[in-house]
Amino acid sequence: MFFPFMTTTRTEGLRQSDRVSFRIPLEASWMDGSGLVRRLLAHSLLISRNGGVLRMQEKFFPGQEISLKRPLEGAGIRSARARIVAEIDHEPEGFLYAVHILEPRSDFWDVEFPSPHKAEEALARLLMECSFCERREVVYLNELELKSFESRKCVARICKVCEAPSIWVEAQSELVSPESQAARGSEVGRFAANHEDDRVLPRRNRTRVKARVLACIRRRGFQEEVAVCEDLSKGGIAFRSRNQYPEGTRVEIAVPFTPGSGAIFVPIRIVFSQPIPSAGLFRHGAAYLKPPE
Ligand SMILES: [Zn+2]
């Protein structure tokens, strides 16, 4: 049932960036049938360059347009027009909608998303912010940055806003709730799941970087699991987990992973799976899947 929706998002360019699990408080407003402007509080579950998944306590229809407002630090407000792409779930806490932001240049989320072709250079990805100006950016970590994050939980890099090197830390969700973990599970996971053919990235770069960072593994129909990475490369990752994932299985992985921070799930395929009987764990190797052209 998600194929028509995925087709729509693809043509609308929703997939032109990573999708980050990130909760941001919002206000939605729209004109109702009698011409009255109505407002409600909402929040994001996933954000991408041109859209996201929002939870809202109101029934909307695909194609319906709404205005979104986002409070900024101080008294500022960021606003944009958005279109409901699809209702993807109905939970007791509200409806989940995939939305498309109609003003792509509005930088509504205040997050810089790198262009997808740079993803092949990524060992790991994180939503980070400059500790000086708080500008947020999806960062593709190289080996040096990954090692720095592993030992110090921060990375030194140039900030385009500060126009200087600065310390970057993981961005924390603006809303923290006990259900945020669960919310990332079922339906949002299905939204985030890709439907492209499995095309494993070419094995041109096999350099492995050992780093003991956490990863979150999401498999459709199963509980999310936090696992420990053994090494990472541009083509894939090796990790240890309690669950066994059969060879050939498609899962999504967010690495590095910190509960409550902006996780970026990307599709991978399990290449090997070996029990470690002494530890009661399984060692896995997995290869990143190539995103659709
Ligand atoms: Zn800065």
Short mmCIF file of C-alpha atoms and ligand atoms in Angstrom, two decimals:
data_model
loop_
_atom_site.label_atom_id
_atom_site.label_comp_id
_atom_site.label_asym_id
_atom_site.label_seq_id
_atom_site.Cartn_x
_atom_site.Cartn_y
_atom_site.Cartn_z
CA MET A 1 0.00 0.00 0.00
CA PHE A 2 2.99 2.32 0.27
CA PHE A 3 4.01 2.13 -3.34
CA PRO A 4 1.79 4.91 -4.69
CA PHE A 5 3.07 7.11 -1.90
CA MET A 6 6.68 6.28 -2.53
CA THR A 7 6.21 7.06 -6.20
CA THR A 8 4.81 10.44 -5.28
CA THR A 9 7.61 11.27 -2.91
CA ARG A 10 10.17 10.22 -5.41
CA THR A 11 8.81 12.56 -8.04
CA GLU A 12 8.48 15.32 -5.47
CA GLY A 13 12.06 14.87 -4.42
CA LEU A 14 11.43 13.92 -0.80
CA ARG A 15 14.15 11.32 -1.16
CA GLN A 16 16.77 13.78 -2.26
CA SER A 17 18.24 13.79 1.21
CA ASP A 18 18.70 11.69 4.31
CA ARG A 19 15.74 11.36 6.63
CA VAL A 20 16.56 12.11 10.21
CA SER A 21 14.48 10.91 13.17
CA PHE A 22 14.10 14.22 14.90
CA ARG A 23 11.36 15.77 16.99
CA ILE A 24 10.71 19.45 16.46
CA PRO A 25 7.63 21.24 17.89
CA LEU A 26 5.47 22.94 15.25
CA GLU A 27 2.22 24.79 14.76
CA ALA A 28 0.05 23.80 11.82
CA SER A 29 -2.69 26.08 10.49
CA TRP A 30 -5.19 25.70 7.67
CA MET A 31 -8.51 27.02 6.43
CA ASP A 32 -11.43 24.77 7.31
CA GLY A 33 -14.58 24.22 5.23
CA SER A 34 -16.31 27.29 6.61
CA GLY A 35 -13.39 29.60 5.86
CA LEU A 36 -12.09 29.77 9.43
CA VAL A 37 -8.39 29.54 10.11
CA ARG A 38 -7.65 26.68 12.47
CA ARG A 39 -4.44 25.96 14.33
CA LEU A 40 -3.00 23.06 16.24
CA LEU A 41 0.26 22.01 17.81
CA ALA A 42 2.15 19.27 16.03
CA HIS A 43 5.64 17.84 15.91
CA SER A 44 7.95 16.12 13.51
CA LEU A 45 9.06 12.51 13.79
CA LEU A 46 11.26 12.51 10.70
CA ILE A 47 12.72 15.42 8.79
CA SER A 48 14.27 15.58 5.32
CA ARG A 49 15.38 18.46 3.16
CA ASN A 50 11.99 18.96 1.54
CA GLY A 51 9.60 17.27 3.90
CA GLY A 52 9.07 15.04 6.83
CA VAL A 53 6.68 12.94 8.87
CA LEU A 54 4.48 14.88 11.29
CA ARG A 55 2.13 13.81 14.02
CA MET A 56 -1.07 15.86 14.16
CA GLN A 57 -4.38 15.45 16.00
CA GLU A 58 -6.51 16.21 12.99
CA LYS A 59 -7.73 14.47 9.89
CA PHE A 60 -6.19 15.79 6.69
CA PHE A 61 -6.44 14.56 3.13
CA PRO A 62 -3.71 13.89 0.58
CA GLY A 63 -3.10 17.07 -1.39
CA GLN A 64 -4.40 19.37 1.34
CA GLU A 65 -2.18 22.37 2.00
CA ILE A 66 -1.27 23.60 5.44
CA SER A 67 1.01 26.27 6.89
CA LEU A 68 3.73 25.20 9.29
CA LYS A 69 5.40 27.42 11.86
CA ARG A 70 8.43 26.57 13.90
CA PRO A 71 9.51 28.63 16.91
CA LEU A 72 13.16 29.69 16.83
CA GLU A 73 15.45 30.61 19.70
CA GLY A 74 14.38 34.03 20.95
CA ALA A 75 11.21 35.38 19.41
CA GLY A 76 11.74 34.29 15.82
CA ILE A 77 9.52 32.04 13.79
CA ARG A 78 10.22 30.04 10.64
CA SER A 79 7.23 29.29 8.42
CA ALA A 80 6.53 27.39 5.22
CA ARG A 81 3.64 26.04 3.18
CA ALA A 82 3.40 22.26 3.05
CA ARG A 83 1.25 19.68 1.33
CA ILE A 84 -0.05 16.48 2.89
CA VAL A 85 1.38 13.65 0.80
CA ALA A 86 -0.20 10.73 2.63
CA GLU A 87 -1.55 9.55 5.93
CA ILE A 88 0.79 6.80 6.98
CA ASP A 89 -0.67 5.82 10.33
CA HIS A 90 -3.29 6.60 12.93
CA GLU A 91 -2.15 6.20 16.53
CA PRO A 92 -3.91 7.10 19.77
CA GLU A 93 -1.67 10.19 19.95
CA GLY A 94 -2.63 11.37 16.49
CA PHE A 95 -2.34 10.83 12.77
CA LEU A 96 1.03 10.49 11.09
CA TYR A 97 1.38 12.33 7.80
CA ALA A 98 4.14 12.47 5.27
CA VAL A 99 4.36 16.10 4.18
CA HIS A 100 6.17 17.86 1.38
CA ILE A 101 7.44 21.39 1.97
CA LEU A 102 6.39 23.54 -0.95
CA GLU A 103 9.12 26.16 -0.55
CA PRO A 104 12.29 24.11 -0.93
CA ARG A 105 14.47 27.16 -0.36
CA SER A 106 12.83 28.06 2.92
CA ASP A 107 15.33 25.98 4.95
CA PHE A 108 12.37 25.31 7.19
CA TRP A 109 14.16 22.88 9.50
CA ASP A 110 17.35 24.96 9.70
CA VAL A 111 19.31 21.84 8.89
CA GLU A 112 21.84 21.54 6.11
CA PHE A 113 21.49 18.27 4.20
CA PRO A 114 24.45 17.20 2.06
CA SER A 115 23.72 16.15 -1.50
CA PRO A 116 23.11 12.40 -1.74
CA HIS A 117 26.05 11.68 -4.05
CA LYS A 118 28.40 12.50 -1.16
CA ALA A 119 26.92 9.59 0.81
CA GLU A 120 29.32 7.14 -0.81
CA GLU A 121 32.12 8.83 1.10
CA ALA A 122 30.39 8.44 4.48
CA LEU A 123 31.66 6.05 7.10
CA ALA A 124 28.80 7.09 9.37
CA ARG A 125 26.23 9.88 9.52
CA LEU A 126 25.03 12.14 12.27
CA LEU A 127 22.86 15.16 12.78
CA MET A 128 25.31 17.52 14.45
CA GLU A 129 25.33 21.13 15.52
CA CYS A 130 28.01 23.76 15.85
CA SER A 131 28.48 24.28 19.57
CA PHE A 132 29.10 27.97 18.94
CA CYS A 133 26.28 29.11 16.61
CA GLU A 134 24.07 25.97 16.90
CA ARG A 135 23.74 25.60 13.13
CA ARG A 136 22.64 22.01 12.41
CA GLU A 137 23.94 19.85 9.63
CA VAL A 138 23.73 16.23 8.56
CA VAL A 139 27.41 15.29 8.73
CA TYR A 140 29.00 12.43 6.81
CA LEU A 141 31.86 11.39 9.09
CA ASN A 142 35.27 10.54 7.67
CA GLU A 143 37.76 8.33 9.50
CA LEU A 144 39.28 11.13 11.60
CA GLU A 145 35.87 12.47 12.60
CA LEU A 146 34.56 9.02 13.45
CA LYS A 147 37.54 8.32 15.72
CA SER A 148 37.08 11.71 17.36
CA PHE A 149 33.38 11.04 17.92
CA GLU A 150 34.19 7.60 19.32
CA SER A 151 36.53 8.96 21.97
CA ARG A 152 35.20 12.46 22.67
CA LYS A 153 31.59 12.55 21.36
CA CYS A 154 32.46 15.62 19.33
CA VAL A 155 34.13 16.56 16.06
CA ALA A 156 36.19 19.59 15.04
CA ARG A 157 35.13 20.92 11.65
CA ILE A 158 34.64 24.15 9.76
CA CYS A 159 31.34 25.89 10.37
CA LYS A 160 30.05 27.75 7.32
CA VAL A 161 28.11 30.17 9.52
CA CYS A 162 30.97 30.91 11.93
CA GLU A 163 33.41 30.78 8.99
CA ALA A 164 35.89 29.14 11.37
CA PRO A 165 36.73 25.73 12.82
CA SER A 166 34.44 24.87 15.71
CA ILE A 167 33.40 21.93 17.87
CA TRP A 168 30.37 20.01 16.64
CA VAL A 169 28.23 17.85 18.89
CA GLU A 170 25.26 15.63 18.27
CA ALA A 171 21.99 17.56 17.93
CA GLN A 172 19.42 16.72 20.60
CA SER A 173 15.73 16.52 19.78
CA GLU A 174 13.81 19.63 20.81
CA LEU A 175 11.13 17.39 22.28
CA VAL A 176 12.04 14.42 24.40
CA SER A 177 9.39 11.90 25.23
CA PRO A 178 9.43 8.31 26.41
CA GLU A 179 7.47 7.30 23.38
CA SER A 180 9.96 8.76 20.94
CA GLN A 181 11.79 5.47 20.75
CA ALA A 182 8.61 3.53 20.11
CA ALA A 183 7.44 6.10 17.59
CA ARG A 184 10.46 5.43 15.47
CA GLY A 185 9.50 1.77 15.31
CA SER A 186 6.57 0.55 13.34
CA GLU A 187 4.97 2.89 10.86
CA VAL A 188 7.61 5.52 10.66
CA GLY A 189 10.04 2.75 9.98
CA ARG A 190 7.85 1.60 7.18
CA PHE A 191 7.80 5.12 5.82
CA ALA A 192 11.54 5.24 6.00
CA ALA A 193 11.98 1.82 4.43
CA ASN A 194 13.11 2.05 0.87
CA HIS A 195 11.53 0.21 -1.97
CA GLU A 196 14.33 0.29 -4.47
CA ASP A 197 16.00 -2.79 -5.82
CA ASP A 198 18.83 -4.09 -3.73
CA ARG A 199 21.97 -2.78 -5.28
CA VAL A 200 24.98 -3.18 -3.09
CA LEU A 201 27.56 -0.41 -3.31
CA PRO A 202 30.58 -1.35 -5.39
CA ARG A 203 33.46 -2.69 -3.35
CA ARG A 204 35.87 0.01 -4.40
CA ASN A 205 36.81 1.09 -0.92
CA ARG A 206 37.39 -1.67 1.56
CA THR A 207 39.34 0.33 4.13
CA ARG A 208 37.94 -0.60 7.49
CA VAL A 209 38.02 1.68 10.49
CA LYS A 210 37.73 0.10 13.89
CA ALA A 211 35.41 2.11 16.08
CA ARG A 212 33.33 0.99 19.02
CA VAL A 213 30.26 3.10 18.53
CA LEU A 214 26.62 2.14 18.91
CA ALA A 215 24.32 1.40 16.01
CA CYS A 216 20.56 1.00 15.92
CA ILE A 217 19.16 -1.79 13.76
CA ARG A 218 15.65 -1.72 12.47
CA ARG A 219 14.04 -4.67 10.78
CA ARG A 220 10.47 -4.53 9.57
CA GLY A 221 8.17 -6.28 12.01
CA PHE A 222 10.80 -6.52 14.77
CA GLN A 223 11.83 -4.41 17.73
CA GLU A 224 14.65 -1.97 17.10
CA GLU A 225 17.92 -3.20 18.55
CA VAL A 226 20.97 -1.26 19.70
CA ALA A 227 24.15 -3.06 18.64
CA VAL A 228 27.89 -2.42 18.95
CA CYS A 229 29.98 -1.70 15.84
CA GLU A 230 33.26 -3.48 15.34
CA ASP A 231 34.39 -1.68 12.23
CA LEU A 232 33.03 0.59 9.55
CA SER A 233 33.90 1.20 5.92
CA LYS A 234 32.38 3.25 3.15
CA GLY A 235 30.80 0.07 1.84
CA GLY A 236 29.41 -1.40 5.04
CA ILE A 237 29.70 -2.23 8.68
CA ALA A 238 30.45 -5.12 11.04
CA PHE A 239 28.54 -5.24 14.30
CA ARG A 240 27.64 -7.50 17.23
CA SER A 241 24.05 -7.93 18.32
CA ARG A 242 21.85 -10.07 20.50
CA ASN A 243 19.52 -10.83 17.61
CA GLN A 244 20.58 -12.89 14.67
CA TYR A 245 19.85 -11.38 11.27
CA PRO A 246 19.90 -14.02 8.54
CA GLU A 247 22.24 -13.53 5.61
CA GLY A 248 20.51 -11.68 2.79
CA THR A 249 18.11 -9.85 5.13
CA ARG A 250 17.47 -6.20 4.44
CA VAL A 251 17.54 -3.99 7.49
CA GLU A 252 18.06 -0.32 8.21
CA ILE A 253 20.90 0.93 10.35
CA ALA A 254 21.67 4.23 12.06
CA VAL A 255 25.33 4.63 13.00
CA PRO A 256 26.55 6.19 15.22
CA PHE A 257 23.43 6.01 17.38
CA THR A 258 22.59 7.83 20.59
CA PRO A 259 19.07 7.36 21.99
CA GLY A 260 17.19 10.67 21.82
CA SER A 261 19.42 12.16 19.14
CA GLY A 262 18.74 12.52 15.45
CA ALA A 263 19.23 9.06 14.02
CA ILE A 264 19.72 8.66 10.28
CA PHE A 265 18.63 5.22 9.09
CA VAL A 266 20.00 3.88 5.83
CA PRO A 267 19.32 0.53 4.15
CA ILE A 268 21.84 -2.29 4.35
CA ARG A 269 21.88 -6.00 3.58
CA ILE A 270 23.31 -8.61 5.91
CA VAL A 271 26.23 -10.31 4.19
CA PHE A 272 27.29 -12.70 6.91
CA SER A 273 26.05 -13.80 10.30
CA GLN A 274 28.12 -15.83 12.78
CA PRO A 275 27.29 -16.86 16.33
CA ILE A 276 29.74 -15.94 19.10
CA PRO A 277 28.67 -18.68 21.56
CA SER A 278 30.94 -17.46 24.39
CA ALA A 279 29.21 -14.07 24.41
CA GLY A 280 25.72 -15.17 23.46
CA LEU A 281 25.91 -12.70 20.57
CA PHE A 282 26.06 -12.74 16.80
CA ARG A 283 28.65 -11.05 14.63
CA HIS A 284 27.31 -9.59 11.41
CA GLY A 285 28.72 -8.02 8.32
CA ALA A 286 26.44 -5.81 6.25
CA ALA A 287 26.77 -3.86 3.00
CA TYR A 288 25.10 -0.52 2.31
CA LEU A 289 22.54 -0.59 -0.47
CA LYS A 290 22.76 1.92 -3.24
CA PRO A 291 19.96 4.48 -3.13
CA PRO A 292 17.77 4.91 -6.23
CA GLU A 293 19.20 7.12 -8.99
ZN ZN B 1 28.94 27.83 13.88
#
